[in-house]
Amino acid sequence: DYVSFGILRPVVQFTLTTSGINEGTTPALIEISLNYPVTQTVTVNPTVHTESTATGGGVDYTFADGVAMFPAGSSSTNLSVAIVDDAIQELDETIKIDLSTPSQGITLGNDSTYTLTIHDNDASRYIDYTVSSSSGNENQSLAYLTIRVDQVDNSNPTLVDYTVSGGTATNGQDYFQIGRAHV
């Protein structure tokens, strides 16, 4: 005859350790799980990690460090991160969240750091001249060059710096360059 005893250790950790979300899609729900439901309320503290490249406080996202709670009998809970849809063209940004300080009797699992990547939704704009060269008579007071942009962004006006180069004309004698175009 054999008698076996087993001890179950409740472990809390992130269900997944990474995910991505497009800017403008909100909220991001991040699941934290227990390996099995327990009979008492369980808490764990999620905290934004200093290695995050996204800025909190409503700039790129809104998330307050605090306490995540599992009601008795539950084996999962979600963190909610509000993603801000800014009008800035930028690289992908990350939010790293660490779990710490689980309730007494609960062990922190190996997957206690989560990385959420925010993918920018502001498309690149392309700017070019409508023609590659132009000429004008010396007695003409203004020569106009037309610049076009492929996408208009009313939130972020496009300013283009340019220089005139090549040829035999001299800036200040034969022509005056203005140097900035507003598209």
Coordinates of C-alpha atoms in Angstrom, one line a residue:
D1 CA 0.0 0.0 0.0
Y2 CA 1.2 3.5 -0.9
V3 CA 0.1 6.8 0.2
S4 CA 1.0 9.9 -1.8
F5 CA 0.9 13.4 -0.7
G6 CA 1.1 16.3 -3.1
I7 CA 1.4 20.0 -2.4
L8 CA -0.1 22.3 -5.0
R9 CA 1.6 25.7 -5.1
P10 CA -0.5 28.4 -6.7
V11 CA 1.6 30.3 -9.2
V12 CA 0.6 33.7 -10.7
Q13 CA 2.1 34.9 -13.9
F14 CA 1.3 36.5 -17.3
T15 CA -0.6 34.1 -19.6
L16 CA 1.5 35.4 -22.6
T17 CA 4.7 37.4 -22.3
T18 CA 4.3 39.5 -25.4
S19 CA 1.8 41.0 -27.8
G20 CA 1.3 43.9 -30.1
I21 CA -1.5 46.4 -30.6
N22 CA -2.1 49.1 -33.2
E23 CA -2.1 52.7 -32.0
G24 CA -5.8 53.7 -31.9
T25 CA -7.0 50.3 -30.8
T26 CA -7.9 50.5 -27.1
P27 CA -7.8 49.2 -24.5
A28 CA -5.1 46.5 -24.6
L29 CA -6.2 43.7 -22.3
I30 CA -3.3 41.8 -20.7
E31 CA -4.2 38.5 -19.0
I32 CA -2.6 37.4 -15.8
S33 CA -3.4 33.8 -14.7
L34 CA -3.2 31.5 -11.7
N35 CA -2.2 27.8 -12.4
Y36 CA -5.5 26.8 -10.6
P37 CA -8.3 28.7 -8.9
V38 CA -7.9 29.2 -5.1
T39 CA -10.6 29.7 -2.4
Q40 CA -9.5 33.2 -1.3
T41 CA -9.0 36.5 -3.1
V42 CA -5.5 36.8 -4.6
T43 CA -3.6 40.0 -5.5
V44 CA -0.4 40.8 -7.4
N45 CA 1.2 44.2 -8.1
P46 CA 1.8 45.1 -11.8
T47 CA 4.3 47.9 -12.3
V48 CA 5.5 49.6 -15.5
H49 CA 9.2 48.7 -16.0
T50 CA 11.8 51.4 -16.5
E51 CA 12.9 49.9 -19.8
S52 CA 9.6 50.8 -21.5
T53 CA 10.1 53.1 -24.5
A54 CA 6.5 54.3 -24.6
T55 CA 5.6 57.3 -22.3
G56 CA 2.7 56.9 -19.9
G57 CA 0.5 59.5 -18.4
G58 CA -1.7 59.9 -21.4
V59 CA 1.1 60.6 -23.9
D60 CA 1.3 57.1 -25.5
Y61 CA -0.8 55.1 -23.0
T62 CA -2.6 55.3 -19.7
F63 CA -2.0 52.7 -17.1
A64 CA -1.7 53.1 -13.3
D65 CA 0.5 50.8 -11.3
G66 CA -1.6 49.3 -8.6
V67 CA -3.1 45.9 -7.6
A68 CA -4.5 43.2 -9.9
M69 CA -7.1 41.1 -8.1
F70 CA -8.3 37.6 -8.6
P71 CA -11.7 37.0 -7.0
A72 CA -12.0 33.7 -5.0
G73 CA -12.5 30.8 -7.5
S74 CA -11.1 32.7 -10.4
S75 CA -7.9 31.7 -12.4
S76 CA -7.4 34.8 -14.5
T77 CA -7.8 38.5 -14.5
N78 CA -7.0 41.3 -17.0
L79 CA -5.0 44.5 -16.9
S80 CA -6.4 47.2 -19.0
V81 CA -4.0 49.7 -20.8
A82 CA -5.6 52.6 -22.7
I83 CA -3.6 53.3 -25.9
V84 CA -3.4 56.9 -27.1
D85 CA -3.8 57.5 -30.8
D86 CA -1.5 60.4 -31.3
A87 CA -0.8 62.1 -34.7
I88 CA 2.9 61.7 -34.5
Q89 CA 4.8 59.5 -37.0
E90 CA 7.1 57.4 -34.8
L91 CA 8.7 54.0 -34.4
D92 CA 7.0 51.2 -32.5
E93 CA 7.1 51.7 -28.7
T94 CA 7.0 49.2 -25.9
I95 CA 5.4 49.0 -22.5
K96 CA 7.1 46.5 -20.1
I97 CA 5.1 45.5 -17.1
D98 CA 6.5 43.5 -14.1
L99 CA 4.5 41.5 -11.6
S100 CA 5.6 41.6 -7.9
T101 CA 4.4 41.0 -4.4
P102 CA 1.7 38.3 -4.8
S103 CA -0.6 37.5 -1.9
Q104 CA 0.8 35.3 0.9
G105 CA 1.1 31.7 -0.2
I106 CA 1.2 32.5 -3.9
T107 CA 4.4 32.1 -5.9
L108 CA 5.4 34.4 -8.7
G109 CA 5.9 32.4 -11.9
N110 CA 8.7 32.6 -14.4
D111 CA 6.6 34.7 -16.8
S112 CA 6.4 37.8 -14.6
T113 CA 7.4 40.4 -17.2
Y114 CA 5.1 41.3 -20.1
T115 CA 6.0 43.4 -23.2
L116 CA 3.3 45.2 -25.1
T117 CA 4.4 46.7 -28.4
I118 CA 2.4 49.7 -29.7
H119 CA 2.5 49.8 -33.5
D120 CA 2.3 53.3 -35.0
N121 CA -0.7 54.0 -37.3
D122 CA 0.5 57.3 -38.8
A123 CA 1.6 56.6 -42.3
S124 CA 4.7 57.9 -43.9
R125 CA 4.2 60.8 -46.2
Y126 CA 6.2 61.2 -49.4
I127 CA 7.1 64.7 -50.8
D128 CA 8.4 65.5 -54.2
Y129 CA 8.4 68.1 -57.0
T130 CA 5.7 67.9 -59.7
V131 CA 8.5 68.4 -62.3
S132 CA 12.2 67.7 -61.9
S133 CA 13.4 71.0 -63.4
S134 CA 12.1 74.4 -64.4
S135 CA 13.4 77.6 -66.0
G136 CA 12.2 81.2 -66.3
N137 CA 13.0 84.5 -68.0
E138 CA 15.4 86.8 -66.2
N139 CA 12.8 89.6 -66.1
Q140 CA 10.2 87.4 -64.4
S141 CA 9.8 88.4 -60.8
L142 CA 8.8 85.0 -59.3
A143 CA 9.4 81.4 -60.4
Y144 CA 7.1 78.8 -58.8
L145 CA 8.0 75.3 -58.1
T146 CA 5.2 73.0 -57.1
I147 CA 5.8 70.5 -54.3
R148 CA 3.3 67.7 -53.6
V149 CA 2.7 65.4 -50.7
D150 CA 1.0 62.1 -51.1
Q151 CA -1.1 62.3 -47.9
V152 CA -2.5 65.3 -46.2
D153 CA -2.3 65.3 -42.4
N154 CA -4.3 68.1 -41.0
S155 CA -3.0 67.4 -37.5
N156 CA 0.7 67.6 -38.6
P157 CA 1.2 70.3 -41.3
T158 CA 4.2 69.4 -43.5
L159 CA 7.1 71.8 -43.7
V160 CA 9.9 71.1 -46.2
D161 CA 13.3 72.7 -46.2
Y162 CA 14.9 72.9 -49.6
T163 CA 18.0 74.4 -51.2
V164 CA 18.8 75.6 -54.7
S165 CA 22.0 74.2 -56.2
G166 CA 23.8 73.6 -59.4
G167 CA 23.9 75.9 -62.5
T168 CA 25.6 79.2 -62.9
A169 CA 23.2 81.5 -61.2
T170 CA 24.2 83.0 -57.8
N171 CA 21.9 83.3 -54.8
G172 CA 21.4 86.9 -53.9
Q173 CA 22.4 88.3 -57.3
D174 CA 20.5 86.3 -59.8
Y175 CA 17.8 84.9 -57.5
F176 CA 16.7 84.9 -53.9
Q177 CA 15.9 81.6 -52.3
I178 CA 13.1 81.4 -49.7
G179 CA 14.1 78.0 -48.3
R180 CA 11.0 76.6 -46.7
A181 CA 7.8 75.3 -48.2
H182 CA 4.5 74.6 -46.4
V183 CA 2.6 71.7 -47.9

